[in-house]
Amino acid sequence: MATTMITTLDRSSRAAARGLSDISIRNLFIIPTILFLIVFNIFPLIYSLGYSFTDFRASTNAPANFVGLQNYRDLLNDPYVWSNFAITAKYVIISVAGQLLVGFGVAMLLNRDIPMKGLLTTLLLLPMMLSMAVVGLFWKLLYDPSFGIINYALGLGTFEWLADPKMALYAVALTDIWMWSPFVMLLSLAGLSAVPKHLYEAAAIDRAGPFYTFFRITLPLVAPILMIAVIFRTMEAFKTFDLAYILTSQPTAELISIRLYKMAFQEWQTGRSCAMAYIVLIMVLAITNIYVKYLNKVKER
Amino acid sequence: MAAVRTSSEVAFNRAAIVAVLVVTIIFLAPIYWIASTAFKPRNLATTIPPTIVFQPEISPFVKLFTKRSQLRSPPTPEEYAAAPWWERVVFDGGEKIVRDGKGAVQWSGYPNRFMNSLIVAITSTVLAVGMGTFTAYGFSRFRVKGEADLLFFILSTRMLPPVVVAIPMFLMYRAVGLNDSHLGLIILYTAFNLSFSVWLMKGFIDEIPKEYEEAALVDGYTRMEAFFKIVLPEAATGIAATAVFCFITAWNEYAFALIMTNRRAQTAPPFIPSQVGSGLPDWTVIAAGTFLFLLPVAIFTFLLRNHLLRGMSFGAIRK
C-alpha cells in the first residue's frame, strides 16, 4: 500500500522532528473515538450482560439476585417471544420484498432519458429522509377508516387498516415500503448506470430478447449492489421500532423491538429484558457481519 | 443511446415516463397531504370526500404555538378589534389564547421541544463530525494495526438496535442524573453518529491525493499544519455532507428520545405523537407541527442530492 510511504517516515528526519510524530498524531486522532465508543456502547452492553443473569427490576429497590441462565431459558421457552420473532420475520420478508420490487422497478423505469430526471429522483428520495415516527404518525390519518385518503382513493369504503388484527402488520409494512423503496431505488440506479452500454448494444446485435437481456446482463451486474440494499434493509426492518410502535398497538403487529421495549420500560423486567436484548443483539451482529463483507466487496471494485 | 429506435421502443419509453410521473405523484401524496392539512381550517381536515381546494389558513400554526381555552361567548366587537390578527383566526374557531396575569401569551409545549431538537441535533453533529474527521484521517493516512477489525467494530456500534443500548444506558443515566437532560441525549446521538461519520469521512479523505500533504511536509509544514491547512479545506464538501447526514439522523431519532426524556429535554419526535392523546385529535395542529419539523430535512435533502448515494451506503458506493 502507498500509506507505508508516509507512516515509515524516518524518525530522525527533519519532518518528523518538527511537531508531533506521526505515530502520536495517529493515536491522538483515533484513540479518543475508540474510547468514546467503548465507554458509551460497549461498556453499557457489558453492564447489561451482567444484569441478564439476574432478576433485577429497575422499578423497585430490591437488590438483584443472581439467577444464572434462568432468563434465557424462560425466554427461549416462551411461546409469546417466539411469536414475536415470527411476526418480525413475516414483517421483514413483506417489507423488504416490497421495497425490492418497488425500488428496483422504479429504478428500471427511471434508467433512461427523462426530462427533469434529477428533480424527479430527488423528489422520489424524499420519504426515506423523513422521521419515521413523525411521518408514521400522519399515516394514521391516511389510514383512517372513515376519512383517510387511502380508503377514499382506493374506494375501500371503511376498510380497517390499523384496527384489524389481521391487517395491522401489513399496514405497517406498507408504510415502510413507502419510506424505504427510495433507498433500494437509489442503490439500484447506481448499479444500473454502471452497466456498460456496449453490453446492451452487443445483445441488440445478437437479437437478444428483453427477457434474455434482463436476466443475463442487467440482473447479474446489478446484483452485488442490490444485495447490499437487501441486507441493509433486512437489518433495519428487523430492528423496526418507531413505525410499528406509533402506528398500532395490535398484538399481531408486536415486533421484537416493541416486545423488548415493553418488557424493559413498561413491565420493568430489567434482568429479563437484558437477556432478550442479548438475543436480539447477536442476531443483529450476525447480519452486520454479512453486510460489511458485501460493502467491502463492492468497495474494492 | 442506441442509434436506431423502433416505434415500439419509443412507445415503451413514453409509457415508462408516464409511469414514473404516476409513481412520483403517489410517493409525494402523503407529504403533500401533511403540507396541505397544515393550512386547513379544522372542519376541512377530515372531510369525505377529502378537501383538495380550500382557502389556506394560518390558524393551525397559531394553535401549534399557543395554549388556548374554549370561548364561553363570542368575543365582543371591542375585544375582536383589540386582538392581534393572529388571535382573530383562533376566535373564529371558538377559542381564545391563554394569557398569564401580565397579559403575556402562554406558549404550548411545541416551541420548547423544537428548540431541544435543535440543541441536541446541532451539538451532537458538531461533536460526531469533528471527532469523525480526525479519526478518518488517522485511518486514511497511517497504518493502523487491525484496521479492518477496528472499522468493523466502529460500524457495528451504529447497527445496535436503539432499544438494546437504551436499557443499560437508562440505568446508568439514572445513576448519574443524566436522564431527561440535553447532555444525555447529545452523548447518545454523538456515539450513534460517530461511526457513520468515520466511515463517510474516510471515503472523502481517501480521495484527497496524499501528494498535497507530502508537498506541504517538504515545504516545512508540520503534519498538524498540513492536516488543518491542506486536508481540511480540501475535505470541506465531505465534511458538510457528513454533517447534514448526522444532523438529519439526530433530528429524526425517536426511540432514544422516547426512553431517555420526558419533559425538560424532550425533542420533537416523541412530543408530536403525544399530542394525539385521547379523543378526536386536531389533525391540522399535528400537521402544522409535522410540517415545520420536516421542512429543514426536506431542504437539506435537496442540498444533499448528489451525496445521498454515498451517505446511504456509508461511503462504500461513490458513483
XYZ file of C-alpha atoms in Angstrom:
620
model
C 0.000 0.000 0.000
C 1.006 3.560 -0.617
C 0.426 4.509 3.020
C 3.710 2.924 4.021
C 5.473 5.811 2.350
C 4.170 8.193 4.967
C 3.995 6.015 8.015
C 7.501 4.709 7.796
C 8.845 8.224 7.774
C 12.340 8.149 9.218
C 12.026 9.223 12.826
C 15.221 11.230 12.791
C 14.290 13.101 9.630
C 13.598 16.815 9.694
C 9.871 16.422 9.078
C 9.498 14.016 11.972
C 11.494 16.190 14.308
C 9.098 19.081 13.824
C 5.881 18.927 15.826
C 4.261 15.683 16.910
C 5.413 12.430 15.418
C 3.101 10.679 13.005
C 2.553 7.863 15.468
C 1.394 10.203 18.209
C -0.835 12.099 15.789
C -2.356 8.834 14.644
C -3.030 7.823 18.252
C -4.350 11.270 19.131
C -6.784 11.103 16.194
C -8.005 7.549 16.589
C -7.912 6.605 20.261
C -10.471 9.162 21.584
C -13.101 7.877 19.141
C -12.467 4.248 20.032
C -12.584 5.103 23.742
C -15.791 7.094 23.322
C -17.470 4.168 21.563
C -16.212 1.698 24.166
C -17.439 3.820 27.072
C -20.845 4.609 25.622
C -21.603 1.473 23.619
C -19.533 -1.477 24.742
C -19.443 -0.749 28.456
C -23.263 -0.444 28.678
C -23.555 -3.766 26.872
C -21.228 -5.435 29.370
C -23.278 -3.836 32.140
C -26.489 -5.282 30.723
C -24.868 -8.681 30.164
C -24.342 -8.764 33.939
C -27.971 -7.884 34.591
C -29.186 -10.513 32.133
C -28.252 -13.183 34.711
C -30.320 -11.545 37.456
C -33.947 -10.966 38.335
C -33.334 -7.200 38.675
C -36.294 -4.849 38.315
C -35.390 -1.184 37.834
C -38.738 -0.072 39.275
C -38.007 -1.389 42.775
C -35.168 -1.019 45.215
C -34.936 -4.760 45.726
C -31.398 -5.999 45.161
C -30.714 -8.086 42.079
C -30.461 -11.827 42.669
C -28.259 -13.976 40.510
C -30.427 -16.457 38.627
C -27.908 -17.869 36.173
C -29.319 -18.725 32.773
C -32.917 -18.712 34.011
C -33.874 -15.594 31.966
C -32.502 -17.049 28.749
C -34.177 -20.390 29.419
C -37.521 -18.703 30.144
C -37.348 -16.529 27.050
C -36.482 -19.356 24.713
C -39.342 -21.430 26.159
C -41.835 -18.565 25.959
C -44.268 -19.060 23.060
C -45.067 -15.326 23.093
C -41.464 -14.439 22.418
C -41.365 -16.962 19.601
C -44.486 -15.448 18.127
C -42.826 -12.012 18.317
C -39.930 -13.435 16.336
C -42.325 -14.995 13.836
C -44.173 -11.677 13.423
C -40.864 -9.886 12.940
C -39.734 -12.414 10.326
C -43.009 -12.004 8.444
C -42.683 -8.238 8.624
C -39.084 -8.288 7.376
C -39.984 -10.528 4.423
C -43.032 -8.496 3.350
C -41.408 -5.146 3.728
C -38.022 -5.963 2.177
C -39.618 -7.868 -0.727
C -41.959 -4.916 -1.314
C -39.120 -2.436 -1.252
C -37.054 -4.567 -3.593
C -39.885 -4.854 -6.119
C -40.965 -1.216 -5.999
C -37.485 0.245 -5.644
C -35.869 -1.799 -8.369
C -38.924 -1.433 -10.609
C -38.922 2.356 -10.363
C -35.157 2.404 -10.929
C -35.649 0.392 -14.153
C -38.242 2.921 -15.278
C -36.013 5.865 -14.378
C -32.962 4.419 -16.089
C -33.492 6.255 -19.397
C -33.542 9.784 -20.749
C -36.310 11.518 -18.887
C -36.891 15.254 -18.763
C -36.061 16.634 -15.281
C -34.722 13.255 -14.195
C -32.586 14.755 -11.428
C -35.509 16.587 -9.855
C -37.802 13.550 -10.101
C -35.173 11.333 -8.488
C -34.653 13.741 -5.606
C -38.404 14.045 -5.047
C -38.738 10.264 -5.032
C -35.961 10.010 -2.444
C -37.654 12.397 -0.025
C -39.658 9.850 2.036
C -36.584 7.976 3.294
C -35.031 11.145 4.716
C -38.003 11.966 6.929
C -38.576 10.971 10.528
C -40.248 7.552 10.714
C -42.008 8.420 13.948
C -43.410 11.761 12.846
C -44.410 10.773 9.330
C -45.627 7.410 10.611
C -48.000 9.242 12.917
C -49.508 11.077 9.984
C -50.128 7.792 8.185
C -52.663 7.144 10.930
C -54.763 9.864 9.354
C -54.164 8.486 5.861
C -55.257 5.003 7.037
C -58.274 6.291 8.958
C -61.260 4.088 8.054
C -63.803 6.893 7.794
C -61.908 9.893 6.425
C -58.488 8.603 5.350
C -57.472 9.412 1.793
C -56.209 5.871 1.179
C -59.629 4.286 1.544
C -61.124 7.138 -0.478
C -58.588 6.855 -3.298
C -58.859 3.063 -3.472
C -62.621 3.049 -2.984
C -62.376 0.732 0.010
C -65.226 2.249 1.999
C -64.493 1.962 5.718
C -61.782 -0.673 5.462
C -59.927 -1.054 8.775
C -56.177 -0.930 8.276
C -54.778 -0.490 11.757
C -57.601 -1.680 13.984
C -57.936 -5.038 12.243
C -55.548 -7.557 13.847
C -55.045 -9.318 10.521
C -54.294 -6.123 8.627
C -52.178 -4.077 11.058
C -48.833 -5.685 10.252
C -49.414 -5.254 6.511
C -50.326 -1.613 7.044
C -47.070 -1.004 8.918
C -45.152 -2.838 6.189
C -46.886 -0.758 3.512
C -45.785 2.477 5.172
C -42.269 1.056 5.496
C -42.317 0.173 1.796
C -43.315 3.747 1.008
C -40.480 5.116 3.132
C -37.686 2.784 2.060
C -38.329 1.776 -1.555
C -36.475 5.003 -2.444
C -33.393 3.564 -0.772
C -33.459 0.451 -2.940
C -34.177 2.674 -5.942
C -31.159 4.864 -5.182
C -28.782 1.915 -4.980
C -30.347 0.196 -7.997
C -29.917 3.350 -10.090
C -26.227 3.379 -9.218
C -25.952 -0.280 -10.213
C -27.908 0.196 -13.447
C -25.910 3.200 -14.571
C -22.695 1.221 -14.053
C -23.712 -1.486 -16.552
C -21.535 -0.860 -19.640
C -23.655 0.328 -22.584
C -21.744 -1.803 -25.064
C -23.148 -4.959 -23.457
C -26.662 -3.855 -24.394
C -25.509 -2.945 -27.895
C -23.931 -6.372 -28.306
C -27.132 -8.008 -27.062
C -29.171 -5.949 -29.537
C -26.905 -7.018 -32.405
C -27.357 -10.628 -31.345
C -31.108 -10.008 -31.381
C -31.431 -10.977 -27.741
C -34.931 -10.519 -26.370
C -35.681 -8.139 -23.490
C -36.027 -11.018 -21.012
C -32.746 -12.547 -22.011
C -31.029 -9.143 -21.770
C -32.530 -8.522 -18.344
C -31.689 -11.879 -16.811
C -28.294 -12.349 -18.446
C -26.900 -8.787 -18.410
C -28.785 -6.349 -16.178
C -29.569 -8.538 -13.191
C -26.160 -10.209 -12.727
C -24.370 -6.864 -12.951
C -26.697 -5.046 -10.556
C -26.906 -7.975 -8.126
C -23.995 -7.024 -5.824
C -25.401 -3.562 -5.119
C -28.915 -4.944 -4.832
C -27.566 -7.403 -2.286
C -26.250 -4.516 -0.168
C -29.635 -2.828 -0.299
C -31.415 -6.039 0.703
C -29.097 -6.885 3.608
C -29.184 -3.338 4.939
C -32.960 -3.135 4.741
C -33.297 -6.596 6.315
C -31.251 -5.438 9.270
C -33.179 -2.201 9.621
C -36.556 -3.895 9.242
C -35.554 -6.440 11.875
C -34.859 -3.565 14.276
C -38.034 -1.600 13.405
C -39.477 0.109 16.422
C -40.688 3.664 15.698
C -43.103 2.993 12.908
C -44.877 -0.040 14.355
C -44.979 1.444 17.854
C -46.585 4.662 16.621
C -48.998 3.162 14.124
C -50.598 0.324 16.011
C -50.843 -1.436 19.334
C -52.179 -4.664 17.864
C -50.544 -7.738 19.446
C -50.449 -9.217 15.947
C -48.044 -6.431 14.940
C -45.839 -6.631 18.029
C -42.342 -6.722 16.614
C -39.413 -7.920 18.663
C -38.186 -4.383 19.432
C -41.595 -3.425 20.753
C -41.724 -6.525 22.953
C -38.286 -5.614 24.233
C -39.327 -2.016 24.928
C -42.440 -3.090 26.805
C -40.552 -5.683 28.808
C -37.887 -3.155 29.804
C -39.783 0.091 30.265
C -43.398 -0.824 30.923
C -43.197 -4.139 32.777
C -39.787 -3.197 34.254
C -38.457 -6.750 33.952
C -34.978 -5.322 33.633
C -32.964 -8.512 34.047
C -35.133 -10.454 31.650
C -35.124 -7.664 29.062
C -31.317 -7.545 29.204
C -31.257 -11.234 28.299
C -33.718 -10.588 25.479
C -31.596 -7.652 24.284
C -28.630 -10.006 24.042
C -30.540 -12.493 21.930
C -31.530 -9.656 19.565
C -28.017 -8.218 19.608
C -26.397 -11.462 18.498
C -28.801 -11.696 15.564
C -28.127 -8.098 14.521
C -24.369 -8.552 14.725
C -24.601 -11.635 12.536
C -26.419 -9.643 9.839
C -23.994 -6.716 10.248
C -21.098 -9.049 9.627
C -22.597 -10.193 6.321
C -23.413 -6.597 5.418
C -19.882 -5.301 5.970
C -18.471 -8.169 3.906
C -20.641 -7.133 0.965
C -19.864 -3.445 1.466
C -16.146 -4.139 1.266
C -16.661 -6.326 -1.789
C -18.383 -3.518 -3.679
C -15.815 -1.022 -2.440
C -12.922 -2.978 -3.943
C -14.245 -2.661 -7.463
C -28.288 5.798 -26.839
C -28.930 3.253 -29.495
C -28.712 4.708 -32.955
C -31.815 3.032 -34.335
C -35.070 3.133 -32.442
C -38.087 1.198 -33.393
C -41.515 2.711 -32.886
C -42.285 0.155 -30.160
C -39.215 1.309 -28.247
C -40.356 4.908 -28.455
C -43.804 3.939 -27.254
C -42.321 1.947 -24.384
C -40.165 4.896 -23.425
C -43.173 7.180 -23.303
C -45.118 4.700 -21.203
C -42.173 4.479 -18.817
C -42.078 8.254 -18.414
C -45.788 8.357 -17.660
C -45.339 5.526 -15.141
C -42.519 7.421 -13.428
C -44.715 10.508 -13.113
C -47.558 8.462 -11.644
C -45.218 6.815 -9.128
C -43.787 10.211 -8.149
C -47.257 11.571 -7.519
C -48.189 8.551 -5.381
C -44.959 8.819 -3.390
C -45.380 12.520 -2.762
C -49.102 12.348 -1.945
C -48.615 11.675 1.800
C -46.138 14.554 2.056
C -48.464 16.836 0.135
C -51.290 15.789 2.439
C -49.250 16.796 5.505
C -48.369 20.163 3.972
C -51.924 20.931 2.858
C -53.549 19.810 6.122
C -51.233 22.216 7.950
C -53.024 25.131 6.272
C -56.609 23.896 6.522
C -59.325 25.077 8.838
C -60.105 22.295 11.309
C -63.508 21.413 9.858
C -61.973 20.693 6.436
C -59.194 18.411 7.669
C -61.306 15.266 7.968
C -63.995 15.503 5.334
C -65.331 12.922 2.924
C -64.591 13.398 0.084
C -61.195 14.867 1.023
C -60.920 18.637 0.607
C -58.350 19.451 -2.015
C -59.160 23.057 -2.877
C -59.542 25.407 0.085
C -58.663 28.845 1.377
C -55.313 28.388 3.171
C -55.260 29.462 6.807
C -52.550 30.251 9.310
C -54.642 29.178 12.307
C -53.086 25.682 12.691
C -49.703 27.307 13.290
C -51.121 29.797 15.811
C -52.712 26.866 17.635
C -49.487 24.905 17.430
C -47.536 27.561 19.294
C -50.052 28.710 21.903
C -52.168 27.429 24.754
C -55.852 28.025 24.161
C -59.133 27.730 26.014
C -62.733 27.480 24.826
C -64.613 30.767 24.486
C -67.772 30.816 26.619
C -69.320 33.522 24.495
C -68.243 35.048 21.183
C -65.808 37.962 21.613
C -67.298 41.448 21.777
C -66.502 43.756 18.828
C -64.090 45.685 21.111
C -62.257 42.516 22.108
C -62.153 41.481 18.495
C -60.761 44.844 17.377
C -58.161 44.860 20.184
C -56.873 41.370 19.365
C -53.855 40.977 17.085
C -54.541 39.395 13.688
C -53.187 36.025 14.710
C -55.559 35.814 17.637
C -58.602 36.567 15.493
C -58.113 33.369 13.496
C -58.390 31.428 16.745
C -61.582 33.322 17.735
C -63.178 32.052 14.565
C -62.668 28.518 15.811
C -64.418 29.339 19.125
C -61.226 29.545 21.180
C -59.061 32.209 22.788
C -55.386 32.294 23.603
C -54.490 31.808 27.262
C -52.501 34.675 28.839
C -50.901 34.993 32.226
C -51.683 37.785 34.749
C -49.445 40.246 32.928
C -51.093 39.542 29.589
C -48.190 37.534 28.128
C -49.167 34.802 25.671
C -48.806 31.279 27.081
C -46.795 29.072 24.749
C -47.615 25.459 24.023
C -45.016 22.727 24.507
C -44.001 22.780 20.840
C -41.501 25.684 20.569
C -39.607 24.305 23.537
C -39.414 20.799 22.012
C -38.324 22.260 18.695
C -35.502 24.145 20.447
C -34.477 20.969 22.274
C -34.305 19.164 18.930
C -32.115 21.935 17.524
C -29.761 21.998 20.528
C -29.327 18.239 20.652
C -29.015 17.715 16.895
C -26.562 20.566 16.285
C -24.295 19.818 19.250
C -24.123 16.088 18.584
C -23.462 16.744 14.885
C -20.535 19.052 15.646
C -19.049 16.504 18.040
C -19.577 13.484 15.798
C -18.252 15.157 12.652
C -15.316 16.742 14.492
C -14.140 13.507 16.085
C -15.040 11.518 12.998
C -12.916 13.686 10.710
C -9.800 13.291 12.875
C -10.325 9.551 13.163
C -10.997 9.159 9.454
C -7.746 10.962 8.694
C -5.929 8.655 11.088
C -7.311 5.576 9.340
C -6.830 7.012 5.878
C -3.207 8.121 6.171
C -1.497 5.961 8.764
C -1.012 2.280 9.085
C -3.235 1.019 11.896
C -2.894 -2.449 13.320
C -6.080 -4.437 12.749
C -7.605 -1.642 10.687
C -10.354 -3.782 9.157
C -11.403 -5.116 12.571
C -11.422 -1.650 14.124
C -13.500 -0.259 11.269
C -15.921 -3.166 11.600
C -16.135 -2.531 15.321
C -16.856 1.148 14.676
C -19.586 0.401 12.144
C -21.150 -2.317 14.281
C -21.856 0.221 17.040
C -24.077 2.033 14.543
C -26.092 -1.103 13.877
C -27.002 -1.736 17.527
C -30.767 -1.548 17.967
C -31.548 1.612 19.999
C -33.735 -0.230 22.488
C -30.918 -2.696 23.226
C -28.498 0.127 24.064
C -31.174 2.152 25.829
C -31.802 -0.387 28.607
C -28.335 -0.187 30.240
C -27.933 3.493 29.308
C -31.192 4.293 31.079
C -29.918 2.639 34.265
C -26.541 4.333 34.011
C -28.039 7.748 33.279
C -30.398 7.329 36.191
C -27.448 6.631 38.459
C -25.598 9.789 37.398
C -28.633 12.028 36.861
C -28.414 12.327 33.073
C -31.962 11.177 32.396
C -34.059 13.842 30.698
C -31.047 16.067 30.039
C -29.691 17.570 26.840
C -26.228 16.216 27.624
C -27.537 12.668 27.949
C -29.153 12.756 24.500
C -26.164 14.538 22.974
C -23.829 11.760 24.158
C -26.105 9.056 22.740
C -26.512 10.767 19.381
C -22.812 11.529 19.145
C -21.988 7.879 19.747
C -24.624 6.835 17.224
C -23.370 9.222 14.519
C -19.675 8.872 15.207
C -19.295 5.569 13.410
C -21.177 6.868 10.393
C -19.046 9.992 10.347
C -15.795 7.994 10.479
C -16.817 5.756 7.586
C -18.102 8.541 5.382
C -15.218 10.922 6.082
C -12.686 8.169 5.450
C -14.100 7.853 1.951
C -13.817 11.590 1.366
C -10.283 11.853 2.764
C -9.126 8.795 0.813
C -9.949 10.770 -2.307
C -7.658 13.686 -1.459
C -4.273 12.938 -3.037
C -1.564 12.259 -0.475
C 0.820 14.246 -2.632
C -0.769 17.508 -1.422
C 0.305 16.873 2.155
C 3.632 15.428 1.135
C 4.408 18.601 -0.774
C 3.419 20.640 2.285
C 5.598 18.493 4.553
C 8.534 19.035 2.222
C 7.819 22.774 2.356
C 8.293 22.709 6.106
C 4.733 22.263 7.368
C 4.293 20.012 10.367
C 1.841 17.137 9.967
C -0.718 19.042 12.047
C -0.383 22.164 9.913
C -0.718 20.079 6.784
C -3.880 18.496 8.200
C -5.519 21.788 9.154
C -4.360 23.902 6.216
C -4.340 21.418 3.352
C -6.582 18.444 4.143
C -9.470 20.138 5.956
C -10.147 22.750 3.228
C -9.969 20.007 0.596
C -12.443 17.920 2.613
C -14.888 20.802 3.162
C -17.608 19.402 0.888
C -17.313 15.997 2.501
C -17.489 17.494 5.974
C -20.592 19.480 5.043
C -22.321 16.438 3.553
C -21.424 14.287 6.566
C -22.677 16.991 8.930
C -26.015 17.230 7.152
C -26.474 13.454 7.339
C -25.619 13.403 11.035
C -27.957 16.305 11.690
C -30.850 14.580 9.923
C -30.259 11.325 11.821
C -30.175 13.081 15.194
C -33.116 15.307 14.257
C -35.286 12.330 13.289
C -34.302 9.986 16.130
C -37.231 8.694 18.161
C -36.510 5.633 20.332
C -33.724 7.089 22.497
C -35.619 10.348 22.914
C -38.779 8.478 23.924
C -36.961 6.425 26.558
C -34.461 8.947 27.893
C -36.501 12.159 28.047
C -39.948 13.142 29.213
C -40.200 16.896 29.737
C -37.154 19.077 30.141
C -35.058 17.712 27.292
C -37.804 16.095 25.209
C -37.281 16.536 21.479
C -39.979 16.959 18.837
C -40.282 13.336 17.568
C -41.676 11.879 20.817
C -43.647 15.063 21.517
C -45.588 15.276 18.244
C -47.233 11.829 18.625
C -48.027 12.592 22.269
C -50.265 15.442 21.071
C -52.706 12.929 19.653
C -53.781 11.693 23.084
C -57.325 10.529 23.558
C -60.436 11.840 21.899
C -60.540 13.459 18.484
C -57.146 14.908 17.647
C -56.907 18.213 15.798
C -55.029 16.951 12.745
C -54.404 20.466 11.453
C -52.249 21.244 14.508
C -50.398 17.927 14.215
C -49.877 18.598 10.515
C -48.554 22.087 11.266
C -46.082 20.689 13.817
C -45.078 17.918 11.420
C -44.710 20.376 8.542
C -42.327 22.654 10.458
C -40.410 19.634 11.695
C -39.997 18.112 8.226
C -39.155 21.368 6.460
C -35.425 21.530 7.390
C -34.952 17.897 6.349
C -36.669 18.462 3.004
C -34.401 21.448 2.301
C -31.307 19.503 3.343
C -32.316 16.603 1.099
C -32.195 18.904 -1.899
C -28.813 20.304 -0.882
C -27.514 16.768 -0.356
C -28.960 15.252 -3.515
C -25.596 14.444 -5.076
C -24.264 12.808 -1.920
C -27.287 10.716 -0.948
C -25.972 7.527 -2.507
C -22.667 7.847 -0.774
C -24.144 8.689 2.593
C -26.702 5.910 2.477
C -24.027 3.305 1.711
C -21.636 4.513 4.439
C -19.281 5.816 1.785
C -18.929 2.452 0.026
C -20.605 3.432 -3.250
C -19.315 6.669 -4.711
C -20.528 6.608 -8.312
